[in-house]
Amino acid sequence: MAGVGLVVGGWIAKAVIANILSRVRSLFHDNLSLQKDTEKMLNDLEVALPRIEAVIEAAERRSIESSALSTWLQQLKDAVSHAGDVVDDFEAKTIKDQVESKSKVSAKAYSTVKALKALVFSDSELKKLKHAVRRLENVSARVDSFIELIRLNDDDTVGRIGHSLHSETSSLLGDTKVIGRDEEINLILDIILGYRYHLPRTSEHARPDDQPKFGQRGTLFDKLRKIFLTGTAESSKSSDKAKLEELEARKKGNKIEEEDPSKDCIEIGEYEPNQKGQTERLDYNSSDVHETSGSSQNLGILPIVGINGVGKTTVAQAVFNNKRVKMCFDLTAWVYVSDNISGKQIIQRIIMSLEPWSGLTDDALDLDNLQHKLIGIIRSKRLFLVLDGVSDDIIIVWSQLRSILRCSGPQSMVLVTTQKYSIANLLGTMGPITLNTLEQTDFRYLFNHLVFDDCFYHHYEVHLFESICGKIADKFHGLPLAAKTVAPLLRANRNMEYWENVLGSDWWNISDHGLGINVLPALGIGCLYPALRQCLLFCSIFPRNYVFEKERVVQMWVAHGFIQSSDRRDIVPENVAKNWFDELVDRSFLQPTVWQGRYVMHDLIREFSVAVSSNEYYVFHRNSKVLPQFANHISVDNDNFDLQWGHYDHKRLQTLMFFGHHRVDKNYGTLGSIVRKSTSLRVLDLSYICMSNVSQASDVLCKLSHLRYLDLSFTGIKDLPEAFGNLYHLQVLDLRGCIIEKLPKNMNNLINLRHLYADSQTTALIYAVGQLTKLQELQEFRVRLEDGYKINELRDMKDLRKLYITNLEKVSSWQEATDAKLVEKKSLDYLQLKWVYQVPESRSTSQLNKDILDGLHPHFQLKRLKILNYMGIDFPYWVQRLTDLVAVNIINCRWLSVLPPLGELPRLKKLSLFGLSSITHINDQVYGTNDVIFPYLEELHFSELFSWEQWSEAEYKLLIPHLRKLGINACSKLSLLPIETLSSSVKELHLSSCTSYISMLPAYLKRLTSLTKLSIQDCSATLLIPCHSLTLLEHLQLESCFDVHFEGGMQYFTKLKKLEVHRCFDVTQNIYEQTSLVERYSLMGGLQSLIHLVIDDRFMYYRYYHMLNTLCSIRTMKFCAFDLSEFTTEDEEWLQQLQSLQEIQFASCRNLLRLPSNLNNMCNLKKVVLNDCCKLQSLPLNGLPDNLKEFHVSGGSEVLEQQCQKTDGDEWQKISHVPYVRINGRTIQMISHDLGNWYSERCRIADTIRRTMTVY
């Protein structure tokens, strides 16, 4: 029987019941007769809450096998759910009365109506509420009968293995054989033994706005090794940083002094709070500090991160006991950092590990003497320290402890093991090593090693045990903790029946003659507080390996009430939920993907969560037979709606989600029946379900009075019925991808709506949208002259975070603009203001625009501002006072001739100026008066500034020191660039129509030694590219450039991955004669990193490909705008040597008559695409490669398309072996068994992207 802890599943009973009691009291407040009868029940419930919480917490901590307790807990959950539904109904009726009252009475009379709201409830409704409270009270009253059971069970848990899973660790390696961790151990040894090389602290490709911000994680070991082996210490500071320091020195009137390394040691007399909230004095003699040879540069801290049980301690032990480590370090120490540890205890344990003979006790020395003693031991000696099992408690003492450790000798190292990335980011001086679960082969080897000893191999049926052992091992998802927990039991019970039982059981619930194994704390899930644990369990409702969106999950948590609401307006439930989500990511329970804001649940954690919740969160898939009785949250990973519901009670269903490809033509009756019966639904996701009878579907939805979250995106729904406005509890409505023609006029009744996702046309239809005061995003507020659409509708929408206002020309005055009260919207993060462009009739029109913009003054905490089609000459003063701005976009403000001093904005990271036709100069007026101009700007884009002539130098100032991306497009009059003072840290440079300043470009490119992407278009003068300075270039795009010259030769582009050259009339290069023999030899390999190549007919006709030398890594090649009729023999010979090519495309090759004749010899070619090749009438005579997987033809020759048809096409025999053939948008052939995992995985990824990458 499953333990009671699995039945509870992280349920936050106390908080949920307390919330219901508070809501009931509020409803009964104005009804004196019911108040007297119900008060005793409510009081009894409140008295019982602590005991209920104690029983539930005890049940979650250990597996108690009691059917009575399990039954009672389930009854309690049902009673709570029923009471919540009843209270929901009453609150909905109250909201309805409020909404109707607002429309009928004046604001002054509204308070009177509100006071009489209780009178509208009928006697039957009030009795229903009273009955729900009584049912809850009756179930809760039985809690006392289980208190004794919990107390007795406490005595039986002393010897449980679960308690020993988190025991103190030591440096001794229990098993000298460490399996499956060679890569990680060798990498760590490479780092700590040659510490002059540094791992990057953060990933270069990490997204700066993707929270939470941690160090590099999940990095591939071969890439880390390459970074380590090729890395070099920074020899000097960058020129920009030096310039900044020089400016600071000049400002202070003194010389720049070298930093004293000893200043990193702690100051005398500083205090740190210990775990009891008291302070500990961490001081010692100042001479000890200044005589030390250590510094912050000499102490390296390398974190190892992974979920509990993945083997962090084992890896650390293997490193610690390595002979090379013992030889290279003067001192080695191992400290287990337990929870609630104090600074004094850590120092004492370090000393005990370094000098075990010292025999220190807790009271042997005070803190001051311990610090003196430790410094005396480690001074001038190279130290290797392992801090194992570090948790959040280290934060309190870390600053002081680090300062002490910095007093050690040069190249000292600290190895930290922790479950949390936030701890790794806080402590580490370099990116962490992430330990994932073991690969299947390694794990099987480890499991067999632990199960089968020498004696076992003498067993006459050992081959049978080996067979089942592999199947058992596969259940554990590569977690070493599982192997070390279960393997001893299997070895001790050499009984086939017992092994079969283990195979059919959840491994964390296996027992051996009453010896229970409690793995919940060992995995770290038990450390989560109940509300957070419940949020984690909810994520198991998504199918295995499903990539889900953070925002979406957070909103579902809020919809279910997992995050309790607060009376404080500054506490937003979504923000609390996001912090909780980040906590789960921090602990590796949820894992980030390559897509920003998208995550996946680890297989092991998901499987465990499903079991812990006793199938309360259930995924119904093809192999499912019947729904579990107690499933409250269901997702359907199946194309079929005809589910086996059996005797399932639909009224308990709270979440229903669908995945896969559904079309509800014939299955609408089934879906409608499911939804109609599920009256307690809180979350309903019908996205991507194509509905033909949309009116019927929307009518059913209107009856789901408890609904909080409704996703109808891409369903084809065109209108919503009037009754839709009765969903008073609705918080999230997603209508993306739906062309809504009509909205109910009472849409503004949804006063609890927090998130509305729809196109701008749909949101503009909402009448009196100002009543939706909890809305956080408004995709478009389109100002109109009629009531219900004027700008004063925005007055009370104080929770808005994103706001788009259009048709501002319909605002008549400054006073009307101030009625929107944007300045009072403290939560506003993004603001877009848009006029419909028109030529100003007079100067007064420009002044009116400025007055209106002045009246739309936002709160000073605004982060992002976008202004479009503004017709004023300059901006009001408030624009330059928004010191929290991180992004500014100014678009098509054609009369704007004066820009504010944007260079003074201290936090600005992105600036885009587009279509500012009246701007002629960017100079000191924009720079401002600070010494550092745009101090944190990372992206800067200019486009279509047709009158712009000069971008001035910033003399004696530092100009944009952190610039990473620079774009200048269609600024044809620009002739002066600040190449001397403009930052040299640019990584991406995009230029178009650059003829006027092209002569200045080479000098600037020579400074851009960190450039990784260069794009130049529409240049009619000679373009000189200094190749020797751009050795880090990864992407080069040249388009419509008259004369391109590669100075030094393209062989310098050793890291180039993507090259696009088209419509370039003359391309040349020269090789430096003064290049040394060593350098020439290193460059002989050519463009070895090139993966993607896009070229046109000129590139082929003039044989420019000879400049590329050997292309050993090419994967994709695209011929575009190809006017040649055929490939020459020389061209085909060049193509033949591209044996790594996997995909070839021919796009807009309208004169091409024949494809290369030797395509069939390209053995690695997997995909051929022909697009808009209208004269191509046949395929190569020799056919296509035997290994080809895909063949696509579209928008081209009708003759070829006909010839490639499966039935009567003459060319069909040449492509009949290709598994996937697609002609003009139609799939002609798809042989799934030939495509195998390759195609299935592509489809799975495509489906994931389609569902998760939709832009709000």
Short mmCIF file of N, CA and C in Angstrom, two decimals, residues 963-966 983-990 1004-1015 1026-1037 1052-1057:
data_model
loop_
_atom_site.label_atom_id
_atom_site.label_comp_id
_atom_site.label_asym_id
_atom_site.label_seq_id
_atom_site.Cartn_x
_atom_site.Cartn_y
_atom_site.Cartn_z
N LEU A 963 28.99 48.70 -25.55
CA LEU A 963 28.23 48.45 -26.78
C LEU A 963 28.55 47.08 -27.35
N ARG A 964 27.48 46.31 -27.66
CA ARG A 964 27.64 44.97 -28.23
C ARG A 964 27.09 44.88 -29.65
N LYS A 965 26.00 45.58 -29.93
CA LYS A 965 25.38 45.53 -31.25
C LYS A 965 25.20 46.96 -31.77
N LEU A 966 25.65 47.19 -33.01
CA LEU A 966 25.53 48.50 -33.63
C LEU A 966 24.97 48.32 -35.03
N SER A 983 33.09 52.75 -28.78
CA SER A 983 33.55 51.52 -28.13
C SER A 983 34.08 50.50 -29.13
N SER A 984 35.11 49.77 -28.72
CA SER A 984 35.68 48.71 -29.54
C SER A 984 35.18 47.33 -29.11
N SER A 985 34.19 47.31 -28.21
CA SER A 985 33.71 46.03 -27.69
C SER A 985 32.56 45.46 -28.52
N VAL A 986 32.25 46.07 -29.65
CA VAL A 986 31.13 45.64 -30.49
C VAL A 986 31.34 44.21 -30.98
N LYS A 987 30.28 43.40 -30.87
CA LYS A 987 30.32 42.02 -31.35
C LYS A 987 29.51 41.84 -32.62
N GLU A 988 28.51 42.67 -32.84
CA GLU A 988 27.70 42.58 -34.05
C GLU A 988 27.58 43.97 -34.69
N LEU A 989 27.88 44.04 -35.99
CA LEU A 989 27.85 45.30 -36.72
C LEU A 989 27.03 45.11 -37.99
N HIS A 990 25.98 45.93 -38.14
CA HIS A 990 25.09 45.85 -39.30
C HIS A 990 25.09 47.23 -39.99
N TYR A 1004 37.92 51.59 -38.25
CA TYR A 1004 37.11 51.16 -37.11
C TYR A 1004 37.09 49.63 -37.00
N LEU A 1005 37.01 48.93 -38.14
CA LEU A 1005 36.99 47.47 -38.11
C LEU A 1005 38.27 46.91 -37.49
N LYS A 1006 39.39 47.59 -37.69
CA LYS A 1006 40.65 47.11 -37.11
C LYS A 1006 40.61 47.13 -35.58
N ARG A 1007 39.76 47.99 -35.03
CA ARG A 1007 39.64 48.07 -33.56
C ARG A 1007 38.68 47.01 -33.01
N LEU A 1008 37.82 46.46 -33.88
CA LEU A 1008 36.78 45.54 -33.41
C LEU A 1008 37.30 44.10 -33.39
N THR A 1009 38.23 43.85 -32.52
CA THR A 1009 38.85 42.52 -32.47
C THR A 1009 37.93 41.47 -31.85
N SER A 1010 36.81 41.88 -31.27
CA SER A 1010 35.85 40.93 -30.68
C SER A 1010 34.65 40.70 -31.58
N LEU A 1011 34.66 41.26 -32.78
CA LEU A 1011 33.50 41.17 -33.67
C LEU A 1011 33.21 39.72 -34.06
N THR A 1012 31.94 39.31 -33.91
CA THR A 1012 31.53 37.95 -34.30
C THR A 1012 30.56 37.95 -35.47
N LYS A 1013 29.89 39.08 -35.72
CA LYS A 1013 28.94 39.13 -36.84
C LYS A 1013 29.09 40.47 -37.57
N LEU A 1014 29.24 40.40 -38.90
CA LEU A 1014 29.38 41.60 -39.73
C LEU A 1014 28.44 41.49 -40.92
N SER A 1015 27.58 42.47 -41.07
CA SER A 1015 26.63 42.50 -42.18
C SER A 1015 26.71 43.86 -42.86
N PRO A 1026 39.62 44.30 -43.17
CA PRO A 1026 40.91 43.87 -42.61
C PRO A 1026 40.78 42.51 -41.92
N CYS A 1027 41.01 41.44 -42.65
CA CYS A 1027 40.74 40.08 -42.15
C CYS A 1027 41.56 39.74 -40.91
N HIS A 1028 42.79 40.20 -40.87
CA HIS A 1028 43.68 39.81 -39.77
C HIS A 1028 43.18 40.33 -38.43
N SER A 1029 42.30 41.35 -38.42
CA SER A 1029 41.77 41.90 -37.17
C SER A 1029 40.47 41.24 -36.76
N LEU A 1030 39.88 40.45 -37.63
CA LEU A 1030 38.54 39.88 -37.38
C LEU A 1030 38.63 38.37 -37.24
N THR A 1031 39.52 37.91 -36.44
CA THR A 1031 39.76 36.46 -36.33
C THR A 1031 38.66 35.74 -35.55
N LEU A 1032 37.79 36.49 -34.85
CA LEU A 1032 36.71 35.86 -34.10
C LEU A 1032 35.38 35.89 -34.86
N LEU A 1033 35.42 36.37 -36.10
CA LEU A 1033 34.19 36.51 -36.88
C LEU A 1033 33.54 35.15 -37.11
N GLU A 1034 32.22 35.08 -36.84
CA GLU A 1034 31.48 33.83 -37.01
C GLU A 1034 30.43 33.92 -38.11
N HIS A 1035 29.96 35.12 -38.41
CA HIS A 1035 28.91 35.28 -39.42
C HIS A 1035 29.24 36.52 -40.26
N LEU A 1036 29.37 36.32 -41.56
CA LEU A 1036 29.67 37.42 -42.48
C LEU A 1036 28.62 37.44 -43.58
N GLN A 1037 27.95 38.60 -43.73
CA GLN A 1037 26.93 38.77 -44.76
C GLN A 1037 27.28 39.98 -45.61
N TYR A 1052 42.06 33.99 -42.55
CA TYR A 1052 42.08 34.42 -41.16
C TYR A 1052 40.76 34.11 -40.45
N PHE A 1053 39.69 33.87 -41.23
CA PHE A 1053 38.37 33.63 -40.64
C PHE A 1053 38.26 32.17 -40.19
N THR A 1054 39.08 31.79 -39.26
CA THR A 1054 39.11 30.38 -38.83
C THR A 1054 37.89 29.99 -38.01
N LYS A 1055 37.15 30.97 -37.49
CA LYS A 1055 35.97 30.67 -36.69
C LYS A 1055 34.66 30.97 -37.44
N LEU A 1056 34.76 31.34 -38.70
CA LEU A 1056 33.58 31.69 -39.48
C LEU A 1056 32.68 30.47 -39.66
N LYS A 1057 31.40 30.62 -39.29
CA LYS A 1057 30.44 29.52 -39.39
C LYS A 1057 29.42 29.74 -40.50
#
